[in-house]
Amino acid sequence: MNPQGERWTTDQVLALAPDEASRKAGGRLAAPGPWSETGADEGAVWGQCKGSGKKPYQAVVDVKGPAFKCSCPSRKFPCKHALGLLLLWAGEERAVAAGEPPQWAGEWLAGRRERAERSAGAPS
Protein backbone atom coordinates (compact mmCIF):
# COMPACT_ATOMS: atom_id res chain seq x y z
CA MET A 1 0.00 0.00 0.00
CA ASN A 2 1.13 3.51 -0.58
CA PRO A 3 1.08 6.03 2.30
CA GLN A 4 -2.59 6.72 1.55
CA GLY A 5 -3.44 3.03 2.09
CA GLU A 6 -4.07 2.36 -1.60
CA ARG A 7 -2.85 -0.49 -3.78
CA TRP A 8 0.34 0.45 -5.64
CA THR A 9 0.27 1.37 -9.30
CA THR A 10 2.33 -0.38 -11.97
CA ASP A 11 4.52 2.72 -12.24
CA GLN A 12 5.22 2.69 -8.49
CA VAL A 13 6.28 -0.97 -8.70
CA LEU A 14 8.46 -0.47 -11.77
CA ALA A 15 10.19 2.48 -10.09
CA LEU A 16 11.60 -0.01 -7.53
CA ALA A 17 13.33 -2.14 -10.18
CA PRO A 18 17.13 -2.01 -10.07
CA ASP A 19 17.44 -1.99 -13.88
CA GLU A 20 15.58 -2.39 -17.18
CA ALA A 21 16.26 -6.13 -17.36
CA SER A 22 14.57 -6.59 -13.99
CA ARG A 23 11.57 -4.54 -15.13
CA LYS A 24 11.16 -6.76 -18.20
CA ALA A 25 11.67 -10.02 -16.28
CA GLY A 26 9.26 -8.92 -13.55
CA GLY A 27 6.71 -7.99 -16.20
CA ARG A 28 6.85 -11.52 -17.62
CA LEU A 29 6.00 -12.86 -14.14
CA ALA A 30 3.06 -10.48 -13.65
CA ALA A 31 0.45 -13.09 -14.59
CA PRO A 32 -1.29 -15.67 -12.37
CA GLY A 33 0.22 -18.66 -14.26
CA PRO A 34 3.50 -19.16 -12.38
CA TRP A 35 2.09 -18.11 -8.99
CA SER A 36 0.50 -20.12 -6.20
CA GLU A 37 -0.45 -19.38 -2.59
CA THR A 38 -0.55 -15.63 -3.26
CA GLY A 39 -2.07 -13.32 -0.71
CA ALA A 40 -1.95 -9.87 0.78
CA ASP A 41 -2.86 -8.02 3.93
CA GLU A 42 -2.62 -4.37 4.91
CA GLY A 43 1.17 -4.46 5.01
CA ALA A 44 2.45 -7.30 2.86
CA VAL A 45 2.14 -9.32 -0.33
CA TRP A 46 3.39 -12.91 -0.70
CA GLY A 47 3.36 -15.83 -3.07
CA GLN A 48 5.23 -18.78 -4.51
CA CYS A 49 6.56 -18.61 -8.05
CA LYS A 50 7.33 -21.68 -10.14
CA GLY A 51 10.90 -21.53 -11.37
CA SER A 52 13.26 -23.96 -13.03
CA GLY A 53 13.83 -25.99 -9.86
CA LYS A 54 11.64 -28.48 -8.00
CA LYS A 55 10.54 -26.05 -5.30
CA PRO A 56 8.85 -22.75 -6.11
CA TYR A 57 10.53 -19.54 -5.02
CA GLN A 58 8.94 -17.93 -1.98
CA ALA A 59 8.60 -14.17 -2.34
CA VAL A 60 7.30 -11.77 0.27
CA VAL A 61 7.19 -7.97 0.23
CA ASP A 62 6.68 -5.68 3.19
CA VAL A 63 4.94 -2.85 1.36
CA LYS A 64 5.39 -0.47 4.27
CA GLY A 65 9.20 -0.61 3.97
CA PRO A 66 9.30 -1.47 1.26
CA ALA A 67 11.45 -4.52 1.88
CA PHE A 68 11.77 -7.73 -0.09
CA LYS A 69 12.64 -11.36 0.56
CA CYS A 70 12.80 -14.16 -1.99
CA SER A 71 14.29 -17.63 -1.85
CA CYS A 72 15.78 -17.23 -5.35
CA PRO A 73 19.55 -16.81 -5.74
CA SER A 74 19.34 -13.37 -7.38
CA ARG A 75 21.57 -10.62 -6.07
CA LYS A 76 19.20 -7.91 -7.28
CA PHE A 77 16.77 -6.24 -4.87
CA PRO A 78 13.99 -6.43 -5.55
CA CYS A 79 14.39 -9.53 -7.68
CA LYS A 80 12.20 -10.30 -10.69
CA HIS A 81 9.96 -12.52 -8.52
CA ALA A 82 9.20 -9.73 -6.04
CA LEU A 83 8.59 -7.33 -8.93
CA GLY A 84 6.34 -9.83 -10.71
CA LEU A 85 4.35 -10.44 -7.54
CA LEU A 86 3.91 -6.72 -6.93
CA LEU A 87 2.91 -6.14 -10.55
CA LEU A 88 0.35 -8.94 -10.29
CA TRP A 89 -1.01 -7.39 -7.07
CA ALA A 90 -1.04 -3.88 -8.53
CA GLY A 91 -2.61 -4.91 -11.81
CA GLU A 92 -5.66 -6.86 -10.82
CA GLU A 93 -7.30 -6.84 -7.41
CA ARG A 94 -8.70 -10.37 -7.75
CA ALA A 95 -5.32 -11.86 -8.73
CA VAL A 96 -4.00 -11.60 -5.15
CA ALA A 97 -6.65 -12.19 -2.51
CA ALA A 98 -6.62 -10.84 1.02
CA GLY A 99 -5.59 -13.33 3.65
CA GLU A 100 -3.22 -14.41 6.37
CA PRO A 101 0.43 -14.96 5.44
CA PRO A 102 1.76 -18.52 5.41
CA GLN A 103 4.32 -19.43 8.06
CA TRP A 104 7.38 -18.70 5.92
CA ALA A 105 6.16 -15.18 5.10
CA GLY A 106 4.70 -14.51 8.55
CA GLU A 107 7.98 -15.31 10.29
CA TRP A 108 9.94 -12.89 8.14
CA LEU A 109 7.32 -10.16 8.53
CA ALA A 110 7.17 -10.67 12.32
CA GLY A 111 10.95 -10.37 12.54
CA ARG A 112 10.89 -7.13 10.58
CA ARG A 113 8.16 -5.70 12.78
CA GLU A 114 10.00 -6.68 15.97
CA ARG A 115 13.20 -4.99 14.76
CA ALA A 116 11.23 -1.86 13.80
CA GLU A 117 9.60 -1.71 17.24
CA ARG A 118 12.98 -2.10 18.97
CA SER A 119 14.45 0.64 16.77
CA ALA A 120 11.54 2.93 17.50
CA GLY A 121 11.98 2.40 21.25
CA ALA A 122 15.76 2.93 21.22
CA PRO A 123 16.98 6.16 22.79
CA SER A 124 18.32 8.76 20.35
PDB file of C-alpha atoms in Angstrom:
ATOM      1  CA  MET A   1       0.000   0.000   0.000  1.00  0.00           C
ATOM      2  CA  ASN A   2       1.131   3.513  -0.583  1.00  0.00           C
ATOM      3  CA  PRO A   3       1.075   6.031   2.302  1.00  0.00           C
ATOM      4  CA  GLN A   4      -2.594   6.720   1.552  1.00  0.00           C
ATOM      5  CA  GLY A   5      -3.437   3.028   2.089  1.00  0.00           C
ATOM      6  CA  GLU A   6      -4.074   2.355  -1.604  1.00  0.00           C
ATOM      7  CA  ARG A   7      -2.852  -0.493  -3.778  1.00  0.00           C
ATOM      8  CA  TRP A   8       0.336   0.449  -5.638  1.00  0.00           C
ATOM      9  CA  THR A   9       0.275   1.368  -9.303  1.00  0.00           C
ATOM     10  CA  THR A  10       2.326  -0.382 -11.974  1.00  0.00           C
ATOM     11  CA  ASP A  11       4.522   2.725 -12.243  1.00  0.00           C
ATOM     12  CA  GLN A  12       5.221   2.688  -8.491  1.00  0.00           C
ATOM     13  CA  VAL A  13       6.275  -0.969  -8.696  1.00  0.00           C
ATOM     14  CA  LEU A  14       8.459  -0.472 -11.771  1.00  0.00           C
ATOM     15  CA  ALA A  15      10.192   2.477 -10.089  1.00  0.00           C
ATOM     16  CA  LEU A  16      11.599  -0.006  -7.532  1.00  0.00           C
ATOM     17  CA  ALA A  17      13.335  -2.143 -10.177  1.00  0.00           C
ATOM     18  CA  PRO A  18      17.132  -2.012 -10.074  1.00  0.00           C
ATOM     19  CA  ASP A  19      17.435  -1.990 -13.882  1.00  0.00           C
ATOM     20  CA  GLU A  20      15.582  -2.386 -17.178  1.00  0.00           C
ATOM     21  CA  ALA A  21      16.263  -6.135 -17.363  1.00  0.00           C
ATOM     22  CA  SER A  22      14.573  -6.592 -13.986  1.00  0.00           C
ATOM     23  CA  ARG A  23      11.571  -4.537 -15.135  1.00  0.00           C
ATOM     24  CA  LYS A  24      11.160  -6.760 -18.195  1.00  0.00           C
ATOM     25  CA  ALA A  25      11.672 -10.020 -16.279  1.00  0.00           C
ATOM     26  CA  GLY A  26       9.262  -8.916 -13.552  1.00  0.00           C
ATOM     27  CA  GLY A  27       6.711  -7.991 -16.201  1.00  0.00           C
ATOM     28  CA  ARG A  28       6.853 -11.524 -17.623  1.00  0.00           C
ATOM     29  CA  LEU A  29       5.996 -12.859 -14.143  1.00  0.00           C
ATOM     30  CA  ALA A  30       3.057 -10.484 -13.649  1.00  0.00           C
ATOM     31  CA  ALA A  31       0.445 -13.093 -14.586  1.00  0.00           C
ATOM     32  CA  PRO A  32      -1.285 -15.670 -12.374  1.00  0.00           C
ATOM     33  CA  GLY A  33       0.222 -18.663 -14.262  1.00  0.00           C
ATOM     34  CA  PRO A  34       3.498 -19.162 -12.377  1.00  0.00           C
ATOM     35  CA  TRP A  35       2.089 -18.107  -8.986  1.00  0.00           C
ATOM     36  CA  SER A  36       0.505 -20.119  -6.195  1.00  0.00           C
ATOM     37  CA  GLU A  37      -0.450 -19.376  -2.590  1.00  0.00           C
ATOM     38  CA  THR A  38      -0.552 -15.631  -3.260  1.00  0.00           C
ATOM     39  CA  GLY A  39      -2.066 -13.319  -0.713  1.00  0.00           C
ATOM     40  CA  ALA A  40      -1.953  -9.871   0.784  1.00  0.00           C
ATOM     41  CA  ASP A  41      -2.863  -8.024   3.934  1.00  0.00           C
ATOM     42  CA  GLU A  42      -2.621  -4.373   4.909  1.00  0.00           C
ATOM     43  CA  GLY A  43       1.165  -4.457   5.014  1.00  0.00           C
ATOM     44  CA  ALA A  44       2.452  -7.296   2.860  1.00  0.00           C
ATOM     45  CA  VAL A  45       2.139  -9.323  -0.330  1.00  0.00           C
ATOM     46  CA  TRP A  46       3.388 -12.910  -0.702  1.00  0.00           C
ATOM     47  CA  GLY A  47       3.358 -15.832  -3.070  1.00  0.00           C
ATOM     48  CA  GLN A  48       5.229 -18.777  -4.506  1.00  0.00           C
ATOM     49  CA  CYS A  49       6.561 -18.614  -8.053  1.00  0.00           C
ATOM     50  CA  LYS A  50       7.327 -21.675 -10.142  1.00  0.00           C
ATOM     51  CA  GLY A  51      10.898 -21.532 -11.367  1.00  0.00           C
ATOM     52  CA  SER A  52      13.264 -23.955 -13.029  1.00  0.00           C
ATOM     53  CA  GLY A  53      13.829 -25.995  -9.856  1.00  0.00           C
ATOM     54  CA  LYS A  54      11.640 -28.476  -8.000  1.00  0.00           C
ATOM     55  CA  LYS A  55      10.543 -26.047  -5.305  1.00  0.00           C
ATOM     56  CA  PRO A  56       8.849 -22.746  -6.105  1.00  0.00           C
ATOM     57  CA  TYR A  57      10.535 -19.537  -5.020  1.00  0.00           C
ATOM     58  CA  GLN A  58       8.943 -17.932  -1.976  1.00  0.00           C
ATOM     59  CA  ALA A  59       8.600 -14.168  -2.340  1.00  0.00           C
ATOM     60  CA  VAL A  60       7.302 -11.770   0.275  1.00  0.00           C
ATOM     61  CA  VAL A  61       7.187  -7.972   0.230  1.00  0.00           C
ATOM     62  CA  ASP A  62       6.682  -5.679   3.194  1.00  0.00           C
ATOM     63  CA  VAL A  63       4.943  -2.850   1.357  1.00  0.00           C
ATOM     64  CA  LYS A  64       5.394  -0.470   4.266  1.00  0.00           C
ATOM     65  CA  GLY A  65       9.196  -0.608   3.969  1.00  0.00           C
ATOM     66  CA  PRO A  66       9.295  -1.467   1.258  1.00  0.00           C
ATOM     67  CA  ALA A  67      11.447  -4.518   1.884  1.00  0.00           C
ATOM     68  CA  PHE A  68      11.769  -7.732  -0.090  1.00  0.00           C
ATOM     69  CA  LYS A  69      12.639 -11.361   0.562  1.00  0.00           C
ATOM     70  CA  CYS A  70      12.796 -14.155  -1.992  1.00  0.00           C
ATOM     71  CA  SER A  71      14.292 -17.629  -1.851  1.00  0.00           C
ATOM     72  CA  CYS A  72      15.782 -17.233  -5.348  1.00  0.00           C
ATOM     73  CA  PRO A  73      19.548 -16.810  -5.739  1.00  0.00           C
ATOM     74  CA  SER A  74      19.339 -13.370  -7.378  1.00  0.00           C
ATOM     75  CA  ARG A  75      21.569 -10.615  -6.068  1.00  0.00           C
ATOM     76  CA  LYS A  76      19.201  -7.909  -7.281  1.00  0.00           C
ATOM     77  CA  PHE A  77      16.770  -6.242  -4.873  1.00  0.00           C
ATOM     78  CA  PRO A  78      13.988  -6.428  -5.551  1.00  0.00           C
ATOM     79  CA  CYS A  79      14.386  -9.533  -7.677  1.00  0.00           C
ATOM     80  CA  LYS A  80      12.197 -10.302 -10.687  1.00  0.00           C
ATOM     81  CA  HIS A  81       9.962 -12.519  -8.520  1.00  0.00           C
ATOM     82  CA  ALA A  82       9.205  -9.733  -6.044  1.00  0.00           C
ATOM     83  CA  LEU A  83       8.588  -7.329  -8.930  1.00  0.00           C
ATOM     84  CA  GLY A  84       6.337  -9.826 -10.714  1.00  0.00           C
ATOM     85  CA  LEU A  85       4.350 -10.444  -7.536  1.00  0.00           C
ATOM     86  CA  LEU A  86       3.910  -6.718  -6.932  1.00  0.00           C
ATOM     87  CA  LEU A  87       2.908  -6.137 -10.551  1.00  0.00           C
ATOM     88  CA  LEU A  88       0.347  -8.938 -10.291  1.00  0.00           C
ATOM     89  CA  TRP A  89      -1.008  -7.395  -7.073  1.00  0.00           C
ATOM     90  CA  ALA A  90      -1.037  -3.880  -8.530  1.00  0.00           C
ATOM     91  CA  GLY A  91      -2.611  -4.909 -11.810  1.00  0.00           C
ATOM     92  CA  GLU A  92      -5.660  -6.863 -10.820  1.00  0.00           C
ATOM     93  CA  GLU A  93      -7.303  -6.838  -7.405  1.00  0.00           C
ATOM     94  CA  ARG A  94      -8.702 -10.371  -7.752  1.00  0.00           C
ATOM     95  CA  ALA A  95      -5.320 -11.862  -8.731  1.00  0.00           C
ATOM     96  CA  VAL A  96      -4.002 -11.600  -5.151  1.00  0.00           C
ATOM     97  CA  ALA A  97      -6.647 -12.194  -2.509  1.00  0.00           C
ATOM     98  CA  ALA A  98      -6.617 -10.840   1.021  1.00  0.00           C
ATOM     99  CA  GLY A  99      -5.591 -13.334   3.653  1.00  0.00           C
ATOM    100  CA  GLU A 100      -3.218 -14.413   6.371  1.00  0.00           C
ATOM    101  CA  PRO A 101       0.432 -14.958   5.439  1.00  0.00           C
ATOM    102  CA  PRO A 102       1.763 -18.520   5.411  1.00  0.00           C
ATOM    103  CA  GLN A 103       4.319 -19.430   8.064  1.00  0.00           C
ATOM    104  CA  TRP A 104       7.385 -18.698   5.924  1.00  0.00           C
ATOM    105  CA  ALA A 105       6.155 -15.178   5.099  1.00  0.00           C
ATOM    106  CA  GLY A 106       4.700 -14.512   8.550  1.00  0.00           C
ATOM    107  CA  GLU A 107       7.980 -15.310  10.295  1.00  0.00           C
ATOM    108  CA  TRP A 108       9.939 -12.888   8.138  1.00  0.00           C
ATOM    109  CA  LEU A 109       7.319 -10.159   8.534  1.00  0.00           C
ATOM    110  CA  ALA A 110       7.169 -10.666  12.319  1.00  0.00           C
ATOM    111  CA  GLY A 111      10.952 -10.372  12.544  1.00  0.00           C
ATOM    112  CA  ARG A 112      10.893  -7.126  10.575  1.00  0.00           C
ATOM    113  CA  ARG A 113       8.158  -5.696  12.780  1.00  0.00           C
ATOM    114  CA  GLU A 114       9.997  -6.681  15.970  1.00  0.00           C
ATOM    115  CA  ARG A 115      13.198  -4.986  14.761  1.00  0.00           C
ATOM    116  CA  ALA A 116      11.231  -1.864  13.798  1.00  0.00           C
ATOM    117  CA  GLU A 117       9.598  -1.712  17.236  1.00  0.00           C
ATOM    118  CA  ARG A 118      12.984  -2.101  18.972  1.00  0.00           C
ATOM    119  CA  SER A 119      14.453   0.636  16.774  1.00  0.00           C
ATOM    120  CA  ALA A 120      11.539   2.935  17.500  1.00  0.00           C
ATOM    121  CA  GLY A 121      11.982   2.404  21.248  1.00  0.00           C
ATOM    122  CA  ALA A 122      15.758   2.929  21.224  1.00  0.00           C
ATOM    123  CA  PRO A 123      16.978   6.163  22.793  1.00  0.00           C
ATOM    124  CA  SER A 124      18.316   8.756  20.345  1.00  0.00           C
TER     125      SER A 124
END
